């Protein structure tokens, strides 16, 4: 058990996530999604509180999976695609290269926080709520150890975060994508208790966070 931001004792996210990673059904879904990152439409699943997985809908037009979560949804997992060519660049005349960002988007974060807020009424323990991202390079998961009563009116629509998110991510060449994402959460989402974990190739987990100086800190899950 650990103490969360509100002073309450909750299950250690490292242990909860490690148990989840060892679950055959969860592992199978992650491995399946890893085979789909080379496609041109995102794939994914939502999991309900009884443990059943349901495929996220794919859009008729566009590339982003449709997050139709409901009161029974415990968590979700989905892909961000590898770079791919689509259409023609009007300036160069060459195929246009699309480069999806390989970490959670503002929409992903807002959907995760929607799941967090729903725990106030749906009976799902907060330590079981998650959002998982699978990319061709690295995979990540979000958990929550803050106060579920955060002010909902402080959050904006996903599109309203596009500019600050792009600015944060554009700095990744110097700071790294994980740090850029965490800075975006701190400065723009402003909900305490969102935790970022990275899956390592050997099946273990690392927690990524910022210290008081804004430096990226990596803690190995034991």
Short mmCIF file of C-alpha atoms in Angstrom, two decimals:
data_model
loop_
_atom_site.label_atom_id
_atom_site.label_comp_id
_atom_site.label_asym_id
_atom_site.label_seq_id
_atom_site.Cartn_x
_atom_site.Cartn_y
_atom_site.Cartn_z
CA UNK A 1 0.00 0.00 0.00
CA UNK A 2 1.05 3.61 -0.56
CA UNK A 3 -0.31 6.97 0.58
CA UNK A 4 -1.97 8.98 -2.16
CA UNK A 5 -2.26 12.74 -2.61
CA UNK A 6 -5.28 12.91 -0.29
CA UNK A 7 -3.52 11.05 2.54
CA UNK A 8 -5.40 7.77 2.03
CA UNK A 9 -3.73 4.37 1.72
CA UNK A 10 -4.24 2.77 -1.70
CA UNK A 11 -2.77 -0.26 -3.51
CA UNK A 12 0.69 0.36 -4.94
CA UNK A 13 0.27 1.10 -8.70
CA UNK A 14 3.49 -0.78 -9.45
CA UNK A 15 2.06 -3.98 -7.97
CA UNK A 16 -1.34 -3.47 -9.57
CA UNK A 17 0.18 -2.88 -13.00
CA UNK A 18 2.58 -5.81 -12.63
CA UNK A 19 -0.38 -8.08 -11.90
CA UNK A 20 -2.18 -6.67 -14.91
CA UNK A 21 0.85 -7.25 -17.14
CA UNK A 22 0.95 -10.89 -16.04
CA UNK A 23 -2.73 -11.40 -16.91
CA UNK A 24 -2.88 -13.59 -20.07
CA UNK A 25 -5.86 -11.73 -21.57
CA UNK A 26 -4.26 -8.31 -21.11
CA UNK A 27 -0.92 -9.54 -22.46
CA UNK A 28 -2.60 -11.05 -25.50
CA UNK A 29 -4.38 -7.79 -26.32
CA UNK A 30 -1.15 -5.81 -25.99
CA UNK A 31 0.70 -8.24 -28.26
CA UNK A 32 -2.12 -8.07 -30.80
CA UNK A 33 -2.04 -4.27 -30.84
CA UNK A 34 1.72 -4.30 -31.38
CA UNK A 35 1.07 -6.04 -34.71
CA UNK A 36 -1.25 -3.21 -35.79
CA UNK A 37 0.92 -0.12 -35.32
CA UNK A 38 1.88 -0.26 -39.01
CA UNK A 39 -1.71 0.27 -40.16
CA UNK A 40 -3.31 3.61 -41.05
CA UNK A 41 -6.10 3.53 -38.47
CA UNK A 42 -5.71 3.19 -34.72
CA UNK A 43 -6.90 0.01 -33.04
CA UNK A 44 -7.80 -0.59 -29.44
CA UNK A 45 -9.99 -2.10 -26.75
CA UNK A 46 -11.96 -0.99 -23.73
CA UNK A 47 -12.30 -3.25 -20.71
CA UNK A 48 -15.40 -3.33 -18.52
CA UNK A 49 -15.41 -3.94 -14.78
CA UNK A 50 -16.16 -7.65 -15.21
CA UNK A 51 -12.95 -8.00 -17.23
CA UNK A 52 -14.44 -8.34 -20.72
CA UNK A 53 -12.70 -6.54 -23.61
CA UNK A 54 -14.55 -4.83 -26.46
CA UNK A 55 -12.89 -3.46 -29.58
CA UNK A 56 -12.88 0.32 -30.00
CA UNK A 57 -14.63 1.44 -33.15
CA UNK A 58 -12.52 2.62 -36.06
CA UNK A 59 -13.54 5.80 -37.90
CA UNK A 60 -14.90 5.72 -41.43
CA UNK A 61 -12.77 8.77 -42.17
CA UNK A 62 -9.64 9.67 -40.22
CA UNK A 63 -7.21 7.65 -38.18
CA UNK A 64 -8.18 8.00 -34.51
CA UNK A 65 -9.96 5.18 -32.66
CA UNK A 66 -13.38 6.11 -31.27
CA UNK A 67 -13.48 6.09 -27.46
CA UNK A 68 -17.12 5.26 -26.72
CA UNK A 69 -16.54 4.50 -23.04
CA UNK A 70 -19.41 4.21 -20.56
CA UNK A 71 -20.14 3.80 -16.84
CA UNK A 72 -18.96 0.16 -16.89
CA UNK A 73 -15.58 0.91 -18.50
CA UNK A 74 -12.57 0.24 -16.30
CA UNK A 75 -9.80 1.08 -18.77
CA UNK A 76 -8.72 1.29 -22.38
CA UNK A 77 -5.78 0.42 -24.59
CA UNK A 78 -5.06 1.65 -28.10
CA UNK A 79 -2.32 2.23 -30.66
CA UNK A 80 -0.52 5.27 -31.96
CA UNK A 81 0.64 4.44 -35.45
CA UNK A 82 4.08 4.25 -37.01
CA UNK A 83 4.98 7.00 -39.48
CA UNK A 84 3.20 6.48 -42.80
CA UNK A 85 2.73 8.16 -46.17
CA UNK A 86 -0.57 9.70 -47.19
CA UNK A 87 -1.35 12.08 -50.02
CA UNK A 88 1.08 14.47 -51.68
CA UNK A 89 2.95 17.40 -50.13
CA UNK A 90 1.83 20.41 -52.23
CA UNK A 91 5.20 22.15 -51.77
CA UNK A 92 7.57 19.32 -52.65
CA UNK A 93 5.32 17.11 -54.73
CA UNK A 94 6.55 14.13 -52.73
CA UNK A 95 4.40 11.75 -50.67
CA UNK A 96 3.33 13.43 -47.42
CA UNK A 97 4.77 11.73 -44.36
CA UNK A 98 2.44 11.53 -41.36
CA UNK A 99 4.27 11.26 -38.02
CA UNK A 100 1.89 10.34 -35.18
CA UNK A 101 3.17 11.28 -31.73
CA UNK A 102 4.32 8.23 -29.79
CA UNK A 103 2.85 9.19 -26.44
CA UNK A 104 -0.64 9.98 -25.09
CA UNK A 105 -2.56 12.78 -26.81
CA UNK A 106 -4.75 15.36 -25.03
CA UNK A 107 -7.81 13.35 -26.07
CA UNK A 108 -6.30 10.20 -24.52
CA UNK A 109 -5.70 12.03 -21.25
CA UNK A 110 -9.22 13.50 -21.14
CA UNK A 111 -10.79 10.08 -21.76
CA UNK A 112 -8.67 8.65 -18.95
CA UNK A 113 -9.80 11.42 -16.61
CA UNK A 114 -13.41 10.71 -17.59
CA UNK A 115 -12.90 7.14 -16.37
CA UNK A 116 -11.37 8.50 -13.17
CA UNK A 117 -14.37 10.75 -12.51
CA UNK A 118 -16.84 7.92 -13.15
CA UNK A 119 -15.41 5.93 -10.23
CA UNK A 120 -17.35 8.27 -7.92
CA UNK A 121 -20.54 6.44 -8.90
CA UNK A 122 -19.78 3.20 -10.77
CA UNK A 123 -18.14 1.16 -8.03
CA UNK A 124 -14.86 0.62 -9.89
CA UNK A 125 -11.87 0.98 -7.52
CA UNK A 126 -9.69 3.86 -8.67
CA UNK A 127 -6.50 1.76 -8.59
CA UNK A 128 -7.97 -0.49 -11.31
CA UNK A 129 -8.61 2.35 -13.77
CA UNK A 130 -6.01 2.66 -16.54
CA UNK A 131 -5.24 4.00 -19.98
CA UNK A 132 -2.71 2.10 -22.09
CA UNK A 133 -0.88 3.23 -25.22
CA UNK A 134 0.92 0.87 -27.60
CA UNK A 135 3.39 2.20 -30.18
CA UNK A 136 6.04 0.62 -32.36
CA UNK A 137 8.76 1.90 -30.06
CA UNK A 138 7.43 2.02 -26.51
CA UNK A 139 4.24 1.37 -24.60
CA UNK A 140 2.85 3.35 -21.69
CA UNK A 141 0.08 3.24 -19.12
CA UNK A 142 -1.63 5.95 -17.05
CA UNK A 143 -2.86 5.45 -13.49
CA UNK A 144 -4.36 7.84 -10.97
CA UNK A 145 -3.49 8.41 -7.30
CA UNK A 146 -4.99 11.86 -6.80
CA UNK A 147 -8.32 13.25 -5.64
CA UNK A 148 -11.16 12.14 -7.95
CA UNK A 149 -13.03 15.32 -7.01
CA UNK A 150 -10.75 17.52 -9.10
CA UNK A 151 -12.61 20.51 -10.64
CA UNK A 152 -14.08 19.22 -13.88
CA UNK A 153 -14.72 22.76 -15.16
CA UNK A 154 -10.98 23.44 -15.34
CA UNK A 155 -10.65 21.00 -18.24
CA UNK A 156 -11.07 22.12 -21.84
CA UNK A 157 -12.02 20.35 -25.05
CA UNK A 158 -9.24 18.22 -26.55
CA UNK A 159 -8.84 20.57 -29.52
CA UNK A 160 -8.21 23.50 -27.15
CA UNK A 161 -5.01 21.80 -25.99
CA UNK A 162 -3.64 21.28 -29.52
CA UNK A 163 -1.39 24.36 -29.57
CA UNK A 164 0.21 24.00 -26.09
CA UNK A 165 0.55 20.25 -26.65
CA UNK A 166 2.33 20.77 -29.96
CA UNK A 167 4.61 23.38 -28.39
CA UNK A 168 5.52 20.99 -25.58
CA UNK A 169 6.13 18.07 -27.92
CA UNK A 170 8.15 20.18 -30.37
CA UNK A 171 10.71 20.65 -27.58
CA UNK A 172 11.26 16.91 -27.26
CA UNK A 173 14.49 16.98 -29.29
CA UNK A 174 16.10 18.60 -26.26
CA UNK A 175 14.07 17.36 -23.32
CA UNK A 176 12.73 14.00 -24.51
CA UNK A 177 9.14 13.07 -25.30
CA UNK A 178 8.33 11.71 -21.84
CA UNK A 179 9.43 14.90 -20.12
CA UNK A 180 7.56 17.02 -22.69
CA UNK A 181 4.37 15.08 -22.00
CA UNK A 182 4.71 15.39 -18.23
CA UNK A 183 5.37 19.13 -18.53
CA UNK A 184 2.22 19.42 -20.63
CA UNK A 185 0.23 17.61 -17.92
CA UNK A 186 1.67 19.83 -15.20
CA UNK A 187 1.25 23.15 -16.97
CA UNK A 188 -1.97 22.63 -18.91
CA UNK A 189 -4.07 19.72 -17.64
CA UNK A 190 -3.26 20.64 -14.02
CA UNK A 191 -4.82 17.58 -12.38
CA UNK A 192 -2.59 16.16 -9.66
CA UNK A 193 -2.21 12.41 -9.43
CA UNK A 194 -1.89 11.36 -13.09
CA UNK A 195 0.97 8.85 -13.23
CA UNK A 196 2.93 7.77 -16.31
CA UNK A 197 4.51 4.31 -16.50
CA UNK A 198 6.55 2.82 -19.33
CA UNK A 199 6.65 -0.87 -20.19
CA UNK A 200 10.19 -2.17 -20.53
CA UNK A 201 11.12 -4.87 -23.05
CA UNK A 202 11.77 -7.35 -20.24
CA UNK A 203 8.18 -7.03 -18.98
CA UNK A 204 8.88 -4.75 -16.03
CA UNK A 205 7.75 -1.16 -15.49
CA UNK A 206 9.28 2.26 -14.93
CA UNK A 207 7.49 5.22 -13.41
CA UNK A 208 8.25 8.54 -15.13
CA UNK A 209 7.78 11.77 -13.18
CA UNK A 210 9.14 15.28 -12.71
CA UNK A 211 10.98 16.47 -9.63
CA UNK A 212 10.52 19.95 -8.13
CA UNK A 213 13.16 21.31 -10.52
CA UNK A 214 11.26 19.95 -13.53
CA UNK A 215 13.80 17.21 -14.31
CA UNK A 216 12.65 13.79 -15.51
CA UNK A 217 12.90 11.10 -12.84
CA UNK A 218 12.77 7.36 -13.57
CA UNK A 219 11.87 4.89 -10.81
CA UNK A 220 11.99 1.15 -11.40
CA UNK A 221 8.95 -0.78 -10.25
CA UNK A 222 10.00 -3.55 -7.88
#
